[in-house]
mmCIF file with all atom_site columns, C-alpha atoms in Angstrom:
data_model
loop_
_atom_site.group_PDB
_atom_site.id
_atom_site.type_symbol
_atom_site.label_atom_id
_atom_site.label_alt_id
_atom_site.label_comp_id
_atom_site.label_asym_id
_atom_site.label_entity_id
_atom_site.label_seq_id
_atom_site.pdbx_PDB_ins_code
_atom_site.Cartn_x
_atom_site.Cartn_y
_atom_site.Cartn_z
_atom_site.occupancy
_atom_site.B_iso_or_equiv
_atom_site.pdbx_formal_charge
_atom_site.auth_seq_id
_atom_site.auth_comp_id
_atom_site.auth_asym_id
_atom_site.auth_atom_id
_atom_site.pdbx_PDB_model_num
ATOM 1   C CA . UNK A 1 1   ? 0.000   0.000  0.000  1.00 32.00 ? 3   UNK A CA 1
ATOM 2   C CA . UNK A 1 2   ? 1.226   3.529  -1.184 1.00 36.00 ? 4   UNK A CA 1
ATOM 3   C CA . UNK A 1 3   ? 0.727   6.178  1.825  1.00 40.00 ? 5   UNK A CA 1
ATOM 4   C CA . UNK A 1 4   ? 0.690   9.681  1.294  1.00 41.00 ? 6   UNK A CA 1
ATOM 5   C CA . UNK A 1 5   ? 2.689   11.993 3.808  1.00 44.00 ? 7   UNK A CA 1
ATOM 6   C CA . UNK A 1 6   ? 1.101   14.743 5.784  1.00 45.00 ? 8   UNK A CA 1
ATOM 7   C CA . UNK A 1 7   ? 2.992   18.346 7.053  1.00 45.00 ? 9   UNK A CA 1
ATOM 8   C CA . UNK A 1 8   ? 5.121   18.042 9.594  1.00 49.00 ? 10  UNK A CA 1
ATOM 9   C CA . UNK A 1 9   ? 6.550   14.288 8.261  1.00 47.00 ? 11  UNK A CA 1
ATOM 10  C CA . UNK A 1 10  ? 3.319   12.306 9.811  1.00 52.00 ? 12  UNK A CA 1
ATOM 11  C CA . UNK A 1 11  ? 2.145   9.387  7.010  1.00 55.00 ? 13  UNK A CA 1
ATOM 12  C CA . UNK A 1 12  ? -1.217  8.890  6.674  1.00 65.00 ? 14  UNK A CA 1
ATOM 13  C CA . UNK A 1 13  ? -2.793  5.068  6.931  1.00 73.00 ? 15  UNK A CA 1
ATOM 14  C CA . UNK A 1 14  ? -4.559  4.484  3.055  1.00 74.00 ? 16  UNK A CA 1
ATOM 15  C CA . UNK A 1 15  ? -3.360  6.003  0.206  1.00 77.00 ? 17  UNK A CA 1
ATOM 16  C CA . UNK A 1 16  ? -4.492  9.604  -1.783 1.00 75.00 ? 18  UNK A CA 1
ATOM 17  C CA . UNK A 1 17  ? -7.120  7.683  -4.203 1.00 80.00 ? 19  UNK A CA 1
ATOM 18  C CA . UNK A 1 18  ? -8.796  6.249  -1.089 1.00 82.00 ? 20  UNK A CA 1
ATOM 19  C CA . UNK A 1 19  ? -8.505  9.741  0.288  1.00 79.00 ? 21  UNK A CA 1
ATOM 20  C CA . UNK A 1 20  ? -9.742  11.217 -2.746 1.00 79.00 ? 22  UNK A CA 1
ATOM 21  C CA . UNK A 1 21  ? -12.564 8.415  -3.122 1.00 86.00 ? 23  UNK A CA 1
ATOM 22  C CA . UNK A 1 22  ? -14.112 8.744  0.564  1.00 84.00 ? 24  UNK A CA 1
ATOM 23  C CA . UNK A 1 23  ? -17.746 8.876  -0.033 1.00 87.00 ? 25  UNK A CA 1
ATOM 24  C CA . UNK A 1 24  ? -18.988 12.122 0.815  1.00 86.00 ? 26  UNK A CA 1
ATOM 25  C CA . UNK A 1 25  ? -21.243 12.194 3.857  1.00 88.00 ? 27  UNK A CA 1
ATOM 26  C CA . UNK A 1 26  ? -25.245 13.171 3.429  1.00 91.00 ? 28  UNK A CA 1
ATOM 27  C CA . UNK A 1 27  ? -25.717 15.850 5.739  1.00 93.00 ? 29  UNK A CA 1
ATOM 28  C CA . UNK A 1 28  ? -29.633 16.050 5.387  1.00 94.00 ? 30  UNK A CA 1
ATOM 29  C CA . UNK A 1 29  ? -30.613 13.610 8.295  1.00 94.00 ? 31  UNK A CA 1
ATOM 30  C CA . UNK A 1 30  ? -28.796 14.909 10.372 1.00 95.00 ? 32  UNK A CA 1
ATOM 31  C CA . UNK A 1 31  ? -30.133 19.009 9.430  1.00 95.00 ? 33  UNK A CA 1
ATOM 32  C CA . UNK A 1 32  ? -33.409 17.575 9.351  1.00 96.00 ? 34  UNK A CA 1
ATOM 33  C CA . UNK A 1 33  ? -33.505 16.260 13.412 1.00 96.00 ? 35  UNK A CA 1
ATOM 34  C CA . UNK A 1 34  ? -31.451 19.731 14.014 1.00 96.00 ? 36  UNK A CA 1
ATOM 35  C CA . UNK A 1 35  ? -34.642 21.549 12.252 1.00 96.00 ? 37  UNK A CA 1
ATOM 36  C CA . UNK A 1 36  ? -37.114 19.662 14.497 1.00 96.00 ? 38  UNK A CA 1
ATOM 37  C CA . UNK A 1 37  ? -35.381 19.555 17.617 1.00 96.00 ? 39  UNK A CA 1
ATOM 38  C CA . UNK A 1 38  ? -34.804 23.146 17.578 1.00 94.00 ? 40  UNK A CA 1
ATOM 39  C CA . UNK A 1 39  ? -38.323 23.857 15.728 1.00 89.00 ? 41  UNK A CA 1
ATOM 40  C CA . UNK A 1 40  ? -38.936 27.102 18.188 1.00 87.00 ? 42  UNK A CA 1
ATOM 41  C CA . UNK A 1 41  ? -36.703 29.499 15.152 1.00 89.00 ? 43  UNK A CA 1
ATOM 42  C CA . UNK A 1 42  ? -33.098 27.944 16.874 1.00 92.00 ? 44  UNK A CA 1
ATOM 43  C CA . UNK A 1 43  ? -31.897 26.965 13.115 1.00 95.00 ? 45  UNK A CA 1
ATOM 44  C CA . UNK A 1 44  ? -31.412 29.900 11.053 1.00 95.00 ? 46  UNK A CA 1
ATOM 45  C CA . UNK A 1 45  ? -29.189 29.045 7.758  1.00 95.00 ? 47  UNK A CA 1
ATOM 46  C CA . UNK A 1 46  ? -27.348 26.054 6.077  1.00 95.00 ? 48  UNK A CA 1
ATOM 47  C CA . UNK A 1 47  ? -24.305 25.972 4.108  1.00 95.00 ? 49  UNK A CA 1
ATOM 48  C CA . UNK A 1 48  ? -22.903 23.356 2.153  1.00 94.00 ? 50  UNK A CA 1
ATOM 49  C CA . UNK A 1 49  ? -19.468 23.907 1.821  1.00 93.00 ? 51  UNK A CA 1
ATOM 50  C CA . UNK A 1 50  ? -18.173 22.758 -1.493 1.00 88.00 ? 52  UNK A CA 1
ATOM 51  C CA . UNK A 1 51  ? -16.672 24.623 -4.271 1.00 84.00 ? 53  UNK A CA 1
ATOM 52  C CA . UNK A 1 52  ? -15.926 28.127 -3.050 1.00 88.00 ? 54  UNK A CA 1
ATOM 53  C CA . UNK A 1 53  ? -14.983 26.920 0.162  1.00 91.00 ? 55  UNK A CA 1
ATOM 54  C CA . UNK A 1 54  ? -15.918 28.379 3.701  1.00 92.00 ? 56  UNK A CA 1
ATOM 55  C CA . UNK A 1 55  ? -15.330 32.038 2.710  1.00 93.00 ? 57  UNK A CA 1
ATOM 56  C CA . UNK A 1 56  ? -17.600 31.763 -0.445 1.00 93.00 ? 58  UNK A CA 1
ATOM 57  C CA . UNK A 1 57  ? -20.295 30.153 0.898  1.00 93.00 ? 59  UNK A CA 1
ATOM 58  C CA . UNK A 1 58  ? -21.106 30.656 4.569  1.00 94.00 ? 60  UNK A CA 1
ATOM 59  C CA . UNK A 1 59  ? -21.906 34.772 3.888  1.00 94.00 ? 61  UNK A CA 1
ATOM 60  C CA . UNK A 1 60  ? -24.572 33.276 1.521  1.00 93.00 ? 62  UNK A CA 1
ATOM 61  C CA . UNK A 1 61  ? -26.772 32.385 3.990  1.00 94.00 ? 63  UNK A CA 1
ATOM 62  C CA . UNK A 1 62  ? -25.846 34.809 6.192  1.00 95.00 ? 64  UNK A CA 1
ATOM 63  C CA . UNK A 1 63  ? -27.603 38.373 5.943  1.00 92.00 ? 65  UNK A CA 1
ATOM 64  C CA . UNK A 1 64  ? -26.556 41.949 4.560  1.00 92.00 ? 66  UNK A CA 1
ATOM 65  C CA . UNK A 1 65  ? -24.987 43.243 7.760  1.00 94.00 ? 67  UNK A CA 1
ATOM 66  C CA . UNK A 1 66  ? -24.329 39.787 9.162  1.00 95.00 ? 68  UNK A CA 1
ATOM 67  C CA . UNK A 1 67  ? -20.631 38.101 9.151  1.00 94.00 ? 69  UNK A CA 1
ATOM 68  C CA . UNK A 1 68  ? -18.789 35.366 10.353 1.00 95.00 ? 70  UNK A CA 1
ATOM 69  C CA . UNK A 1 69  ? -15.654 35.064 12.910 1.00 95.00 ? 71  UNK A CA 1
ATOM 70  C CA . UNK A 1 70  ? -14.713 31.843 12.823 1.00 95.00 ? 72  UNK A CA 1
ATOM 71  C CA . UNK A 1 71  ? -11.751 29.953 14.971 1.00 95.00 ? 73  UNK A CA 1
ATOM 72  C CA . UNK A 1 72  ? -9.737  27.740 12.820 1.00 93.00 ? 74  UNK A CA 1
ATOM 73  C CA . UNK A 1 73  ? -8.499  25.482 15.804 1.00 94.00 ? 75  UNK A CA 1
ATOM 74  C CA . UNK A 1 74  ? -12.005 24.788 16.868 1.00 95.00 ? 76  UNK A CA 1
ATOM 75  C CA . UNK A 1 75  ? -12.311 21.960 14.079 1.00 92.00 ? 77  UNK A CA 1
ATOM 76  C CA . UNK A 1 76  ? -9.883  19.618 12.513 1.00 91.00 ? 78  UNK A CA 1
ATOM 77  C CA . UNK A 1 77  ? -8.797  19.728 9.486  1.00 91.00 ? 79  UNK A CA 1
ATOM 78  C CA . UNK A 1 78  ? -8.139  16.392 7.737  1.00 88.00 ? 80  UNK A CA 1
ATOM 79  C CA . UNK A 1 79  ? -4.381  16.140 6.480  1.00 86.00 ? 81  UNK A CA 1
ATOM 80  C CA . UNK A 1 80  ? -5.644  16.094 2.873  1.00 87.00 ? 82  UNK A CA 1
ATOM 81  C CA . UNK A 1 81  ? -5.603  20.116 2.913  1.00 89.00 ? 83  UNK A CA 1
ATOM 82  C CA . UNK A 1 82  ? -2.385  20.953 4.475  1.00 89.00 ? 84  UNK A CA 1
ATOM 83  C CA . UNK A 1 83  ? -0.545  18.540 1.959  1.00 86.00 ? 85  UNK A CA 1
ATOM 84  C CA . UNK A 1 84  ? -2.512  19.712 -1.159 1.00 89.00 ? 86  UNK A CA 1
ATOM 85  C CA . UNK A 1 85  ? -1.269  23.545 0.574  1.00 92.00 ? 87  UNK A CA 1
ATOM 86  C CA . UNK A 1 86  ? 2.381   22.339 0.845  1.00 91.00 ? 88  UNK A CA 1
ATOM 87  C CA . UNK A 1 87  ? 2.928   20.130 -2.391 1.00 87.00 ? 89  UNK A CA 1
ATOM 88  C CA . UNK A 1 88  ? 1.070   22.946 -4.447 1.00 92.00 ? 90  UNK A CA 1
ATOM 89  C CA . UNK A 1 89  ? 2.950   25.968 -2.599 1.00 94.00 ? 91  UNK A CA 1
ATOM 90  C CA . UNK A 1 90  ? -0.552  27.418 -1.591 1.00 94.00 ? 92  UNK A CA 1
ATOM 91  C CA . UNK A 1 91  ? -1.879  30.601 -0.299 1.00 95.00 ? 93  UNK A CA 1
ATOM 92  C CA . UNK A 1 92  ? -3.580  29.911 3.135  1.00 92.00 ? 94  UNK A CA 1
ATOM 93  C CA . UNK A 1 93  ? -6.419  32.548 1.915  1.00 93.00 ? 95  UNK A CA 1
ATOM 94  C CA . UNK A 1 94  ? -6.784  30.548 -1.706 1.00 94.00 ? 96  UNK A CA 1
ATOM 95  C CA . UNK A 1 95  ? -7.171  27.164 0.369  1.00 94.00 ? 97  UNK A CA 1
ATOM 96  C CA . UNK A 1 96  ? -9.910  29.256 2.197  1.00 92.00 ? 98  UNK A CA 1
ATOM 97  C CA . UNK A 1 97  ? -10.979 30.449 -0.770 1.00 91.00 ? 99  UNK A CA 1
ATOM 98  C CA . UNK A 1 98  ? -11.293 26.677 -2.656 1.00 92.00 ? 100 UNK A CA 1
ATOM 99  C CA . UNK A 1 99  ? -11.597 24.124 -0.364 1.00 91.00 ? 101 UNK A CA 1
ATOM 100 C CA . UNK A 1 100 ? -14.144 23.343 2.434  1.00 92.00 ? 102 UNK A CA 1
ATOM 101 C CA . UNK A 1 101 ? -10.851 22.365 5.185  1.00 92.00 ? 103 UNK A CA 1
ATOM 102 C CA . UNK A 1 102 ? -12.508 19.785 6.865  1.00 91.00 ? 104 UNK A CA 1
ATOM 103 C CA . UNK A 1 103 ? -15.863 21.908 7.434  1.00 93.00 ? 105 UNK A CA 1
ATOM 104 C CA . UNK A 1 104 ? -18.554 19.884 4.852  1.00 92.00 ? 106 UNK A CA 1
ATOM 105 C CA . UNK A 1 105 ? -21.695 21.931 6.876  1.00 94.00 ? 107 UNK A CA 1
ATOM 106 C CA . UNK A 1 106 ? -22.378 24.536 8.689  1.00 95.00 ? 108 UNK A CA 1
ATOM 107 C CA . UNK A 1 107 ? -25.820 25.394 10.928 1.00 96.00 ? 109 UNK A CA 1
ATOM 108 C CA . UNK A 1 108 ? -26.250 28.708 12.141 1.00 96.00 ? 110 UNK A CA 1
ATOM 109 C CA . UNK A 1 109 ? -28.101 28.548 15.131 1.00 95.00 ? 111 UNK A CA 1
ATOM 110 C CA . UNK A 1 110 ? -28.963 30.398 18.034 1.00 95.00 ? 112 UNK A CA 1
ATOM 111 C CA . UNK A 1 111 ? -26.002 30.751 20.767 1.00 94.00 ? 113 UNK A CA 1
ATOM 112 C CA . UNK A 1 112 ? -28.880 29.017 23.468 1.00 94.00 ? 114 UNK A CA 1
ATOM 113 C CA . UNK A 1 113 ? -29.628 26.079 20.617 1.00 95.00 ? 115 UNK A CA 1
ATOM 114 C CA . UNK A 1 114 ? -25.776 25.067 20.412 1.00 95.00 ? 116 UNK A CA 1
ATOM 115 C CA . UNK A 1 115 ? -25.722 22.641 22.856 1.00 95.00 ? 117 UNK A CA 1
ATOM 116 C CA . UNK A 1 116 ? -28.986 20.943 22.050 1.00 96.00 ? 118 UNK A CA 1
ATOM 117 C CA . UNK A 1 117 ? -27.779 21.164 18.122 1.00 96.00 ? 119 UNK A CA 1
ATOM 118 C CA . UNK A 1 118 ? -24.441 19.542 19.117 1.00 96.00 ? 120 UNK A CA 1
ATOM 119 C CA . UNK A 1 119 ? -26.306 16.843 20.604 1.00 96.00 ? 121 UNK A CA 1
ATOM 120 C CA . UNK A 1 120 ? -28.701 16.027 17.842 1.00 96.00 ? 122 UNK A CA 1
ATOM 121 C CA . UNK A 1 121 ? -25.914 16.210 15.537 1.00 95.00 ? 123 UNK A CA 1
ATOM 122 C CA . UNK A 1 122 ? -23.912 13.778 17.969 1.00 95.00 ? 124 UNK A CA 1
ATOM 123 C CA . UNK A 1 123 ? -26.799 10.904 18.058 1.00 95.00 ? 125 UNK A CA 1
ATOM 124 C CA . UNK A 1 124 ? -26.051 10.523 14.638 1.00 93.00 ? 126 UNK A CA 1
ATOM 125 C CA . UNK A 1 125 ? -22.643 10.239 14.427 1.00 91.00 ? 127 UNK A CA 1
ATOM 126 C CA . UNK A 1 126 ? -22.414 13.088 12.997 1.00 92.00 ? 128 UNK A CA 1
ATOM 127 C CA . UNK A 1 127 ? -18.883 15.110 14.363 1.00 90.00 ? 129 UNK A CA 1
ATOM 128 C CA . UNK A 1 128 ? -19.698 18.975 14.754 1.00 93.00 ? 130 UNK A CA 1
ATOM 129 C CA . UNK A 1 129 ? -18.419 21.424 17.071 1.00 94.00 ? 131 UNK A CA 1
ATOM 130 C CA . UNK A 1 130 ? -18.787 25.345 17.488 1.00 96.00 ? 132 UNK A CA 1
ATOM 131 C CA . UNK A 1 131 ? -16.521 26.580 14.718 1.00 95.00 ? 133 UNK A CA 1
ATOM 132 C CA . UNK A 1 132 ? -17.332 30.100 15.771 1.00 95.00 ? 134 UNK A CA 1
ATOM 133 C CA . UNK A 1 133 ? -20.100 33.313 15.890 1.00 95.00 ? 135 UNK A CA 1
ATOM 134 C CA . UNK A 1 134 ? -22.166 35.569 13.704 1.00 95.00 ? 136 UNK A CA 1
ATOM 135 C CA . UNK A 1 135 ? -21.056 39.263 14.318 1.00 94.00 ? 137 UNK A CA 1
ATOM 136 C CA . UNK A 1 136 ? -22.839 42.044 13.358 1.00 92.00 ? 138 UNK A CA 1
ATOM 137 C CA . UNK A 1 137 ? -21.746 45.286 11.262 1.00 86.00 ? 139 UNK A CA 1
ATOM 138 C CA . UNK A 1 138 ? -19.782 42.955 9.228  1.00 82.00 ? 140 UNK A CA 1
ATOM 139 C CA . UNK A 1 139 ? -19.649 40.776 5.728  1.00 86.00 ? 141 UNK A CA 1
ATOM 140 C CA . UNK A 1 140 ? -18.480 38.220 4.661  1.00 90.00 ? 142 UNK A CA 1
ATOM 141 C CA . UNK A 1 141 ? -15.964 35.388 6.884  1.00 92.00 ? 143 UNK A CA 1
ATOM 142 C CA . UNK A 1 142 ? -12.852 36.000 9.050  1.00 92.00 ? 144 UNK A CA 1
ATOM 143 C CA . UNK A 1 143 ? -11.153 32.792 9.430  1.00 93.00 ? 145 UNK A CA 1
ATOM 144 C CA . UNK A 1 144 ? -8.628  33.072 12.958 1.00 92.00 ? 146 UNK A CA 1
#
């Protein structure tokens, strides 16, 4: 078996086609329970994160006058991105600006529905975590 090798000299465990040819994971299930648990107006906006990465399309769903402050170390990022970054001598912003980094979803809920959103989320295996906050006065994403 051919391995690939991550940043920092780490080797991952399958190779980059298996990497490459992970299913992608259906994220409506899981939105739907968030949607009915949280029924009272908790869930406010989707996004998908494909092409365009985070900074192209979280401030879609987001309002005019709405942004998003977000905290890098909150999630993991799978190893994928930081050797596509270092073998292709890429821009952190253009990795922001292409790729998802490990963030496939993202719910904006109310700060009082996190906790019963992480949960829902959690019963169906399901990983999630508070990747950051809505601020207002502001556009578009800040990625920390």
């Amino acid at each position: 078996m051919s391995c690939w090798s991550a940043p920092g000299g780490a080797w991952a465990d399958h190779t980059l086609a298996d990497e490459l040819l992970r299913p992608s994971v259906i994220y409506t299930p899981g939105v739907l329970a968030v949607r009915a648990v949280l029924a009272d107006g908790g869930l406010h906006a989707c996004a998908h994160i494909t092409g365009g990465g985070i900074v192209g399309n979280l401030p879609r769903v987001l309002p005019e006058g709405l942004g998003a402050d977000l905290e890098r170390s909150a999630w993991v990022e799978p190893r994928i991105f930081g050797e596509i970054q270092r073998l292709g001598s890429v821009e952190e912003a253009e990795m922001d600006r292409v790729f998802n980094r490990g963030v496939g979803m993202a719910l904006v809920v109310a700060a009082a529905s996190a906790d019963a959103a992480l949960s829902v989320l959690a019963a169906r295996d399901l990983a999630s975590t508070v990747i950051g906050t809505v601020v207002g006065g502001a556009s578009g994403v800040v990625i920390r």
